[in-house]
């Protein structure tokens, strides 16, 4: 799901924003083609460094942080940023788990570390409680809405937050496979124009180009999210036909 968020951020800014990031699986956004990470100091630093950069750079600034890191270290810097009237976009990449260290629960999930059910702490409510006036919740699998969310947040005169929420692909894929609901995507070669947008701008790890520069999908890696079908201008990605 982070690919969708990063692609949308890139589309909304054309790469002309300063991006701070934090520690988690989403730190991989620093790699090509997203390059959505210019600065990482330590855990919880994304929001504080974004505030400082927004004051002195004159450029749009986006801070990325994961949901578990937000609860761990992303709130105290937020309070300071709101109080000091910093202007940037704070993006919480909410995949409802702590993916990088082994899927431990956190307060946003509704289950404690000892496995006891509890009322989840909603990230959007925490943001509002800290004084953020513009909070947008979006599903990054919906690329068009996510691009619009970034445009709206960047246009806001103050600190705007985007909660980009979709369950971790690892967890979701496991569940879908168990239930036989995973339908991978394939490329219709008659529609593929070899433009390489899907590999050079979006870069799902399941997509590559073959020797003739047509896009191909690795069925073993595809999680059936459908984001590629929204990114391809030629509508070349289609669901694989499942034989009944
Ligand atoms: S974006 Fe679409 S048309 Fe372009 S290479 Fe990928 S599948 Fe082909
Ligand atoms: S190839 Fe599969 S995993 Fe990659 S974007 Fe398309 S549907 Fe999602």
PDB file of C-alpha atoms and ligand atoms in Angstrom:
ATOM      1  CA  UNK A   1       0.000   0.000   0.000  1.00  0.00           C
ATOM      2  CA  UNK A   2       2.955   2.359   0.602  1.00  0.00           C
ATOM      3  CA  UNK A   3       3.726   2.255  -3.138  1.00  0.00           C
ATOM      4  CA  UNK A   4       0.346   3.840  -3.809  1.00  0.00           C
ATOM      5  CA  UNK A   5       0.958   6.571  -1.235  1.00  0.00           C
ATOM      6  CA  UNK A   6       4.408   7.374  -2.590  1.00  0.00           C
ATOM      7  CA  UNK A   7       3.233   7.325  -6.195  1.00  0.00           C
ATOM      8  CA  UNK A   8       0.384   9.712  -5.305  1.00  0.00           C
ATOM      9  CA  UNK A   9       2.768  12.030  -3.436  1.00  0.00           C
ATOM     10  CA  UNK A  10       5.088  12.067  -6.418  1.00  0.00           C
ATOM     11  CA  UNK A  11       2.220  12.766  -8.833  1.00  0.00           C
ATOM     12  CA  UNK A  12       0.968  15.636  -6.663  1.00  0.00           C
ATOM     13  CA  UNK A  13       4.408  17.237  -6.283  1.00  0.00           C
ATOM     14  CA  UNK A  14       6.238  15.986  -9.414  1.00  0.00           C
ATOM     15  CA  UNK A  15       9.080  15.227  -7.044  1.00  0.00           C
ATOM     16  CA  UNK A  16       9.478  18.883  -6.013  1.00  0.00           C
ATOM     17  CA  UNK A  17       8.992  18.492  -2.263  1.00  0.00           C
ATOM     18  CA  UNK A  18      11.339  17.931   0.636  1.00  0.00           C
ATOM     19  CA  UNK A  19      10.442  14.639   2.268  1.00  0.00           C
ATOM     20  CA  UNK A  20      11.424  13.596   5.759  1.00  0.00           C
ATOM     21  CA  UNK A  21      10.818  10.024   6.796  1.00  0.00           C
ATOM     22  CA  UNK A  22      10.961   7.750   9.796  1.00  0.00           C
ATOM     23  CA  UNK A  23      11.908   4.222  10.775  1.00  0.00           C
ATOM     24  CA  UNK A  24       9.861   1.329   9.425  1.00  0.00           C
ATOM     25  CA  UNK A  25       9.196  -0.686   6.271  1.00  0.00           C
ATOM     26  CA  UNK A  26       8.150   2.552   4.514  1.00  0.00           C
ATOM     27  CA  UNK A  27      11.717   3.906   4.867  1.00  0.00           C
ATOM     28  CA  UNK A  28      12.294   1.927   1.652  1.00  0.00           C
ATOM     29  CA  UNK A  29      10.555   4.850  -0.059  1.00  0.00           C
ATOM     30  CA  UNK A  30      14.018   6.411  -0.191  1.00  0.00           C
ATOM     31  CA  UNK A  31      14.836   4.058  -3.069  1.00  0.00           C
ATOM     32  CA  UNK A  32      14.227   4.761  -6.728  1.00  0.00           C
ATOM     33  CA  UNK A  33      11.802   5.512  -8.258  1.00  0.00           C
ATOM     34  CA  UNK A  34       9.871   6.984  -5.307  1.00  0.00           C
ATOM     35  CA  UNK A  35      12.796   8.840  -3.715  1.00  0.00           C
ATOM     36  CA  UNK A  36      10.353  10.040  -1.076  1.00  0.00           C
ATOM     37  CA  UNK A  37      12.927  10.404   1.666  1.00  0.00           C
ATOM     38  CA  UNK A  38      15.496  13.181   1.837  1.00  0.00           C
ATOM     39  CA  UNK A  39      16.114  13.136   5.552  1.00  0.00           C
ATOM     40  CA  UNK A  40      16.035  10.632   8.429  1.00  0.00           C
ATOM     41  CA  UNK A  41      17.613  11.428  11.770  1.00  0.00           C
ATOM     42  CA  UNK A  42      16.150   8.966  14.283  1.00  0.00           C
ATOM     43  CA  UNK A  43      12.842   7.380  15.281  1.00  0.00           C
ATOM     44  CA  UNK A  44      10.125  10.023  15.599  1.00  0.00           C
ATOM     45  CA  UNK A  45      12.201  12.714  13.896  1.00  0.00           C
ATOM     46  CA  UNK A  46      10.143  13.010  10.694  1.00  0.00           C
ATOM     47  CA  UNK A  47       7.682  15.515  12.145  1.00  0.00           C
ATOM     48  CA  UNK A  48      10.245  17.713  13.926  1.00  0.00           C
ATOM     49  CA  UNK A  49      12.618  17.923  10.982  1.00  0.00           C
ATOM     50  CA  UNK A  50       9.696  18.641   8.633  1.00  0.00           C
ATOM     51  CA  UNK A  51       8.692  21.582  10.816  1.00  0.00           C
ATOM     52  CA  UNK A  52      12.186  23.019  10.699  1.00  0.00           C
ATOM     53  CA  UNK A  53      12.503  22.531   6.944  1.00  0.00           C
ATOM     54  CA  UNK A  54       9.122  24.094   6.292  1.00  0.00           C
ATOM     55  CA  UNK A  55      10.301  27.245   8.055  1.00  0.00           C
ATOM     56  CA  UNK A  56      13.523  27.697   6.134  1.00  0.00           C
ATOM     57  CA  UNK A  57      13.257  25.985   2.730  1.00  0.00           C
ATOM     58  CA  UNK A  58      10.350  27.738   1.012  1.00  0.00           C
ATOM     59  CA  UNK A  59       9.482  24.377  -0.589  1.00  0.00           C
ATOM     60  CA  UNK A  60       6.557  22.030   0.039  1.00  0.00           C
ATOM     61  CA  UNK A  61       7.480  19.625   2.841  1.00  0.00           C
ATOM     62  CA  UNK A  62       6.033  16.173   3.479  1.00  0.00           C
ATOM     63  CA  UNK A  63       6.782  14.063   6.569  1.00  0.00           C
ATOM     64  CA  UNK A  64       6.181  10.301   6.380  1.00  0.00           C
ATOM     65  CA  UNK A  65       5.730   8.122   9.452  1.00  0.00           C
ATOM     66  CA  UNK A  66       4.233   4.670  10.041  1.00  0.00           C
ATOM     67  CA  UNK A  67       1.327   3.968  12.376  1.00  0.00           C
ATOM     68  CA  UNK A  68       3.293   2.205  15.106  1.00  0.00           C
ATOM     69  CA  UNK A  69       6.086   4.812  14.960  1.00  0.00           C
ATOM     70  CA  UNK A  70       3.427   7.527  15.214  1.00  0.00           C
ATOM     71  CA  UNK A  71       2.278   6.088  18.549  1.00  0.00           C
ATOM     72  CA  UNK A  72       5.854   5.471  19.635  1.00  0.00           C
ATOM     73  CA  UNK A  73       7.417   8.831  18.817  1.00  0.00           C
ATOM     74  CA  UNK A  74       5.377  10.913  16.385  1.00  0.00           C
ATOM     75  CA  UNK A  75       3.013  12.747  18.729  1.00  0.00           C
ATOM     76  CA  UNK A  76       5.200  15.021  20.860  1.00  0.00           C
ATOM     77  CA  UNK A  77       6.785  16.598  17.752  1.00  0.00           C
ATOM     78  CA  UNK A  78       3.310  17.038  16.287  1.00  0.00           C
ATOM     79  CA  UNK A  79       2.122  19.054  19.294  1.00  0.00           C
ATOM     80  CA  UNK A  80       5.122  21.330  18.927  1.00  0.00           C
ATOM     81  CA  UNK A  81       4.588  21.717  15.161  1.00  0.00           C
ATOM     82  CA  UNK A  82       0.917  22.668  15.586  1.00  0.00           C
ATOM     83  CA  UNK A  83       1.695  25.073  18.409  1.00  0.00           C
ATOM     84  CA  UNK A  84       4.442  26.758  16.398  1.00  0.00           C
ATOM     85  CA  UNK A  85       2.213  27.017  13.294  1.00  0.00           C
ATOM     86  CA  UNK A  86       4.446  24.968  11.014  1.00  0.00           C
ATOM     87  CA  UNK A  87       3.136  24.341   7.514  1.00  0.00           C
ATOM     88  CA  UNK A  88       3.716  20.885   6.062  1.00  0.00           C
ATOM     89  CA  UNK A  89       1.915  17.647   5.266  1.00  0.00           C
ATOM     90  CA  UNK A  90       2.157  14.919   7.882  1.00  0.00           C
ATOM     91  CA  UNK A  91       1.457  11.506   6.349  1.00  0.00           C
ATOM     92  CA  UNK A  92       0.733   8.549   8.594  1.00  0.00           C
ATOM     93  CA  UNK A  93       1.220   5.363   6.582  1.00  0.00           C
ATOM     94  CA  UNK A  94      -1.256   3.216   8.488  1.00  0.00           C
ATOM     95  CA  UNK A  95      -0.959  -0.474   7.607  1.00  0.00           C
ATOM     96  CA  UNK A  96      -2.429  -1.456  10.983  1.00  0.00           C
ATOM     97  CA  UNK A  97       0.595  -3.344  12.236  1.00  0.00           C
ATOM     98  CA  UNK A  98       4.273  -3.028  13.118  1.00  0.00           C
ATOM     99  CA  UNK A  99       5.425  -4.693   9.920  1.00  0.00           C
ATOM    100  CA  UNK A 100       9.186  -4.215  10.101  1.00  0.00           C
ATOM    101  CA  UNK A 101       9.767  -5.919  13.444  1.00  0.00           C
ATOM    102  CA  UNK A 102       7.324  -8.831  13.275  1.00  0.00           C
ATOM    103  CA  UNK A 103       3.735  -7.541  13.258  1.00  0.00           C
ATOM    104  CA  UNK A 104       3.463  -6.598  16.915  1.00  0.00           C
ATOM    105  CA  UNK A 105       0.220  -4.809  17.871  1.00  0.00           C
ATOM    106  CA  UNK A 106       0.054  -1.110  18.775  1.00  0.00           C
ATOM    107  CA  UNK A 107      -2.658   1.114  20.318  1.00  0.00           C
ATOM    108  CA  UNK A 108      -4.353   1.728  16.949  1.00  0.00           C
ATOM    109  CA  UNK A 109      -5.156  -1.935  16.378  1.00  0.00           C
ATOM    110  CA  UNK A 110      -7.543  -2.854  19.189  1.00  0.00           C
ATOM    111  CA  UNK A 111      -5.525  -5.671  20.721  1.00  0.00           C
ATOM    112  CA  UNK A 112      -2.872  -5.271  23.405  1.00  0.00           C
ATOM    113  CA  UNK A 113       0.610  -6.770  23.489  1.00  0.00           C
ATOM    114  CA  UNK A 114      -0.791  -9.509  25.750  1.00  0.00           C
ATOM    115  CA  UNK A 115      -3.551 -10.310  23.265  1.00  0.00           C
ATOM    116  CA  UNK A 116      -6.394  -8.618  25.169  1.00  0.00           C
ATOM    117  CA  UNK A 117      -9.046  -6.848  23.070  1.00  0.00           C
ATOM    118  CA  UNK A 118      -9.415  -3.122  23.685  1.00  0.00           C
ATOM    119  CA  UNK A 119     -10.914  -0.047  22.036  1.00  0.00           C
ATOM    120  CA  UNK A 120      -8.442   1.090  19.338  1.00  0.00           C
ATOM    121  CA  UNK A 121      -7.025   4.611  19.548  1.00  0.00           C
ATOM    122  CA  UNK A 122      -7.909   6.229  16.212  1.00  0.00           C
ATOM    123  CA  UNK A 123      -4.997   8.113  14.659  1.00  0.00           C
ATOM    124  CA  UNK A 124      -7.298  10.742  13.128  1.00  0.00           C
ATOM    125  CA  UNK A 125      -8.750  11.489  16.581  1.00  0.00           C
ATOM    126  CA  UNK A 126      -5.251  11.873  18.041  1.00  0.00           C
ATOM    127  CA  UNK A 127      -4.372  14.278  15.219  1.00  0.00           C
ATOM    128  CA  UNK A 128      -7.514  16.323  15.828  1.00  0.00           C
ATOM    129  CA  UNK A 129      -6.898  16.261  19.570  1.00  0.00           C
ATOM    130  CA  UNK A 130      -3.427  17.682  18.975  1.00  0.00           C
ATOM    131  CA  UNK A 131      -4.976  20.601  17.087  1.00  0.00           C
ATOM    132  CA  UNK A 132      -4.615  19.528  13.438  1.00  0.00           C
ATOM    133  CA  UNK A 133      -7.503  21.202  11.606  1.00  0.00           C
ATOM    134  CA  UNK A 134      -7.110  19.450   8.237  1.00  0.00           C
ATOM    135  CA  UNK A 135      -7.149  15.650   8.482  1.00  0.00           C
ATOM    136  CA  UNK A 136      -7.795  13.471   5.425  1.00  0.00           C
ATOM    137  CA  UNK A 137      -8.244   9.696   5.652  1.00  0.00           C
ATOM    138  CA  UNK A 138      -7.675   7.864   2.386  1.00  0.00           C
ATOM    139  CA  UNK A 139      -7.146   4.331   1.057  1.00  0.00           C
ATOM    140  CA  UNK A 140      -3.887   4.349  -0.966  1.00  0.00           C
ATOM    141  CA  UNK A 141      -5.241   1.557  -3.179  1.00  0.00           C
ATOM    142  CA  UNK A 142      -7.503   4.295  -4.573  1.00  0.00           C
ATOM    143  CA  UNK A 143      -4.791   6.162  -6.475  1.00  0.00           C
ATOM    144  CA  UNK A 144      -6.950   9.008  -7.809  1.00  0.00           C
ATOM    145  CA  UNK A 145      -8.342   9.891  -4.369  1.00  0.00           C
ATOM    146  CA  UNK A 146      -4.883   9.674  -2.824  1.00  0.00           C
ATOM    147  CA  UNK A 147      -3.398  12.082  -5.383  1.00  0.00           C
ATOM    148  CA  UNK A 148      -6.279  14.469  -4.657  1.00  0.00           C
ATOM    149  CA  UNK A 149      -5.662  14.105  -0.909  1.00  0.00           C
ATOM    150  CA  UNK A 150      -2.051  15.219  -1.409  1.00  0.00           C
ATOM    151  CA  UNK A 151      -3.100  18.165  -3.585  1.00  0.00           C
ATOM    152  CA  UNK A 152      -5.649  19.295  -0.971  1.00  0.00           C
ATOM    153  CA  UNK A 153      -3.204  18.858   1.906  1.00  0.00           C
ATOM    154  CA  UNK A 154      -0.402  20.709   0.096  1.00  0.00           C
ATOM    155  CA  UNK A 155      -2.760  23.592  -0.700  1.00  0.00           C
ATOM    156  CA  UNK A 156      -3.794  23.965   2.951  1.00  0.00           C
ATOM    157  CA  UNK A 157      -2.323  26.951   4.772  1.00  0.00           C
ATOM    158  CA  UNK A 158      -1.099  25.158   7.878  1.00  0.00           C
ATOM    159  CA  UNK A 159      -0.272  21.677   9.064  1.00  0.00           C
ATOM    160  CA  UNK A 160      -2.415  19.135   7.196  1.00  0.00           C
ATOM    161  CA  UNK A 161      -2.415  15.410   7.906  1.00  0.00           C
ATOM    162  CA  UNK A 162      -3.175  12.437   5.680  1.00  0.00           C
ATOM    163  CA  UNK A 163      -3.916   9.056   7.237  1.00  0.00           C
ATOM    164  CA  UNK A 164      -3.162   6.672   4.375  1.00  0.00           C
ATOM    165  CA  UNK A 165      -4.796   3.497   5.585  1.00  0.00           C
ATOM    166  CA  UNK A 166      -4.758   0.011   4.131  1.00  0.00           C
ATOM    167  CA  UNK A 167      -3.883  -3.256   5.920  1.00  0.00           C
ATOM    168  CA  UNK A 168      -0.334  -4.553   5.416  1.00  0.00           C
ATOM    169  CA  UNK A 169      -0.140  -6.462   2.112  1.00  0.00           C
ATOM    170  CA  UNK A 170       1.584  -9.390   3.855  1.00  0.00           C
ATOM    171  CA  UNK A 171      -1.308  -9.900   6.288  1.00  0.00           C
ATOM    172  CA  UNK A 172      -4.007  -9.232   3.720  1.00  0.00           C
ATOM    173  CA  UNK A 173      -2.460 -11.557   1.138  1.00  0.00           C
ATOM    174  CA  UNK A 174      -2.127 -14.364   3.680  1.00  0.00           C
ATOM    175  CA  UNK A 175      -5.832 -14.067   4.514  1.00  0.00           C
ATOM    176  CA  UNK A 176      -6.881 -13.833   0.857  1.00  0.00           C
ATOM    177  CA  UNK A 177      -4.810 -16.907  -0.037  1.00  0.00           C
ATOM    178  CA  UNK A 178      -6.369 -18.904   2.810  1.00  0.00           C
ATOM    179  CA  UNK A 179      -9.839 -18.047   1.503  1.00  0.00           C
ATOM    180  CA  UNK A 180      -8.896 -18.542  -2.165  1.00  0.00           C
ATOM    181  CA  UNK A 181      -9.723 -14.888  -2.887  1.00  0.00           C
ATOM    182  CA  UNK A 182      -6.383 -13.764  -4.332  1.00  0.00           C
ATOM    183  CA  UNK A 183      -6.746 -12.928  -8.029  1.00  0.00           C
ATOM    184  CA  UNK A 184      -3.469 -11.745  -9.597  1.00  0.00           C
ATOM    185  CA  UNK A 185      -3.238  -9.235 -12.432  1.00  0.00           C
ATOM    186  CA  UNK A 186      -1.706  -9.887 -15.840  1.00  0.00           C
ATOM    187  CA  UNK A 187      -0.679  -7.642 -18.730  1.00  0.00           C
ATOM    188  CA  UNK A 188      -2.696  -7.584 -21.937  1.00  0.00           C
ATOM    189  CA  UNK A 189       0.165  -7.301 -24.456  1.00  0.00           C
ATOM    190  CA  UNK A 190      -2.180  -6.008 -27.127  1.00  0.00           C
ATOM    191  CA  UNK A 191      -2.709  -2.890 -24.977  1.00  0.00           C
ATOM    192  CA  UNK A 192       0.776  -2.402 -23.509  1.00  0.00           C
ATOM    193  CA  UNK A 193       2.510   0.574 -25.176  1.00  0.00           C
ATOM    194  CA  UNK A 194       5.899  -0.119 -23.512  1.00  0.00           C
ATOM    195  CA  UNK A 195       5.840   3.309 -21.841  1.00  0.00           C
ATOM    196  CA  UNK A 196       7.473   1.908 -18.646  1.00  0.00           C
ATOM    197  CA  UNK A 197       5.397   4.108 -16.327  1.00  0.00           C
ATOM    198  CA  UNK A 198       4.506   1.015 -14.306  1.00  0.00           C
ATOM    199  CA  UNK A 199       8.169   0.189 -13.709  1.00  0.00           C
ATOM    200  CA  UNK A 200       9.887   3.587 -13.711  1.00  0.00           C
ATOM    201  CA  UNK A 201       7.325   5.695 -11.837  1.00  0.00           C
ATOM    202  CA  UNK A 202       5.234   3.201  -9.876  1.00  0.00           C
ATOM    203  CA  UNK A 203       7.606   0.250  -9.438  1.00  0.00           C
ATOM    204  CA  UNK A 204       5.532  -2.531  -7.960  1.00  0.00           C
ATOM    205  CA  UNK A 205       8.067  -5.313  -7.270  1.00  0.00           C
ATOM    206  CA  UNK A 206       5.822  -7.767  -9.136  1.00  0.00           C
ATOM    207  CA  UNK A 207       6.137  -5.831 -12.415  1.00  0.00           C
ATOM    208  CA  UNK A 208       9.109  -5.906 -14.773  1.00  0.00           C
ATOM    209  CA  UNK A 209       9.756  -5.451 -18.484  1.00  0.00           C
ATOM    210  CA  UNK A 210      10.499  -8.421 -20.712  1.00  0.00           C
ATOM    211  CA  UNK A 211      13.150  -8.523 -23.443  1.00  0.00           C
ATOM    212  CA  UNK A 212      10.792  -6.759 -25.840  1.00  0.00           C
ATOM    213  CA  UNK A 213       9.979  -4.082 -23.202  1.00  0.00           C
ATOM    214  CA  UNK A 214       6.439  -5.269 -22.597  1.00  0.00           C
ATOM    215  CA  UNK A 215       5.389  -5.196 -18.941  1.00  0.00           C
ATOM    216  CA  UNK A 216       4.984  -8.583 -17.244  1.00  0.00           C
ATOM    217  CA  UNK A 217       3.620  -9.493 -13.816  1.00  0.00           C
ATOM    218  CA  UNK A 218       5.170 -12.120 -11.574  1.00  0.00           C
ATOM    219  CA  UNK A 219       2.205 -14.118 -10.329  1.00  0.00           C
ATOM    220  CA  UNK A 220       4.232 -15.245  -7.310  1.00  0.00           C
ATOM    221  CA  UNK A 221       4.679 -11.633  -6.151  1.00  0.00           C
ATOM    222  CA  UNK A 222       1.349 -10.103  -7.196  1.00  0.00           C
ATOM    223  CA  UNK A 223      -1.033  -9.400  -4.299  1.00  0.00           C
ATOM    224  CA  UNK A 224      -3.951  -8.482  -6.563  1.00  0.00           C
ATOM    225  CA  UNK A 225      -4.213  -4.914  -5.265  1.00  0.00           C
ATOM    226  CA  UNK A 226      -5.182  -3.455  -8.656  1.00  0.00           C
ATOM    227  CA  UNK A 227      -3.118  -0.279  -8.291  1.00  0.00           C
ATOM    228  CA  UNK A 228      -1.296  -1.014 -11.569  1.00  0.00           C
ATOM    229  CA  UNK A 229      -4.607  -0.914 -13.448  1.00  0.00           C
ATOM    230  CA  UNK A 230      -5.102   2.667 -12.204  1.00  0.00           C
ATOM    231  CA  UNK A 231      -1.545   3.743 -13.026  1.00  0.00           C
ATOM    232  CA  UNK A 232      -1.276   2.379 -16.585  1.00  0.00           C
ATOM    233  CA  UNK A 233      -2.550   4.969 -19.100  1.00  0.00           C
ATOM    234  CA  UNK A 234      -3.299   2.201 -21.627  1.00  0.00           C
ATOM    235  CA  UNK A 235      -5.388   0.051 -19.269  1.00  0.00           C
ATOM    236  CA  UNK A 236      -3.144  -2.918 -20.000  1.00  0.00           C
ATOM    237  CA  UNK A 237      -3.393  -4.515 -16.537  1.00  0.00           C
ATOM    238  CA  UNK A 238      -6.357  -6.844 -16.145  1.00  0.00           C
ATOM    239  CA  UNK A 239      -7.373  -9.440 -13.583  1.00  0.00           C
ATOM    240  CA  UNK A 240      -6.263 -12.926 -14.504  1.00  0.00           C
ATOM    241  CA  UNK A 241      -9.192 -15.047 -15.569  1.00  0.00           C
ATOM    242  CA  UNK A 242      -9.812 -17.661 -12.906  1.00  0.00           C
ATOM    243  CA  UNK A 243     -11.039 -20.995 -14.252  1.00  0.00           C
ATOM    244  CA  UNK A 244     -13.982 -22.300 -12.228  1.00  0.00           C
TER     245      UNK A 244
HETATM  246  S1  LIG B   1       2.254   1.411 -17.892  1.00  0.00           S
HETATM  247 FE1  LIG B   1       0.916   0.128 -19.142  1.00  0.00          FE
HETATM  248  S2  LIG B   1       1.460   0.619 -21.262  1.00  0.00           S
HETATM  249 FE2  LIG B   1       3.125   1.371 -19.960  1.00  0.00          FE
HETATM  250  S3  LIG B   1       4.621  -0.352 -19.919  1.00  0.00           S
HETATM  251 FE3  LIG B   1       3.278  -0.582 -18.122  1.00  0.00          FE
HETATM  252  S4  LIG B   1       1.645  -1.972 -18.848  1.00  0.00           S
HETATM  253 FE4  LIG B   1       2.675  -1.192 -20.670  1.00  0.00          FE
HETATM  254  S1  LIG B   2       1.061  -6.252 -10.317  1.00  0.00           S
HETATM  255 FE1  LIG B   2      -0.180  -7.114  -8.671  1.00  0.00          FE
HETATM  256  S2  LIG B   2       0.786  -6.370  -6.771  1.00  0.00           S
HETATM  257 FE2  LIG B   2       1.575  -5.094  -8.464  1.00  0.00          FE
HETATM  258  S3  LIG B   2       0.219  -3.316  -8.513  1.00  0.00           S
HETATM  259 FE3  LIG B   2      -0.626  -4.823  -9.958  1.00  0.00          FE
HETATM  260  S4  LIG B   2      -2.133  -6.000  -8.773  1.00  0.00           S
HETATM  261 FE4  LIG B   2      -0.835  -4.891  -7.291  1.00  0.00          FE
END
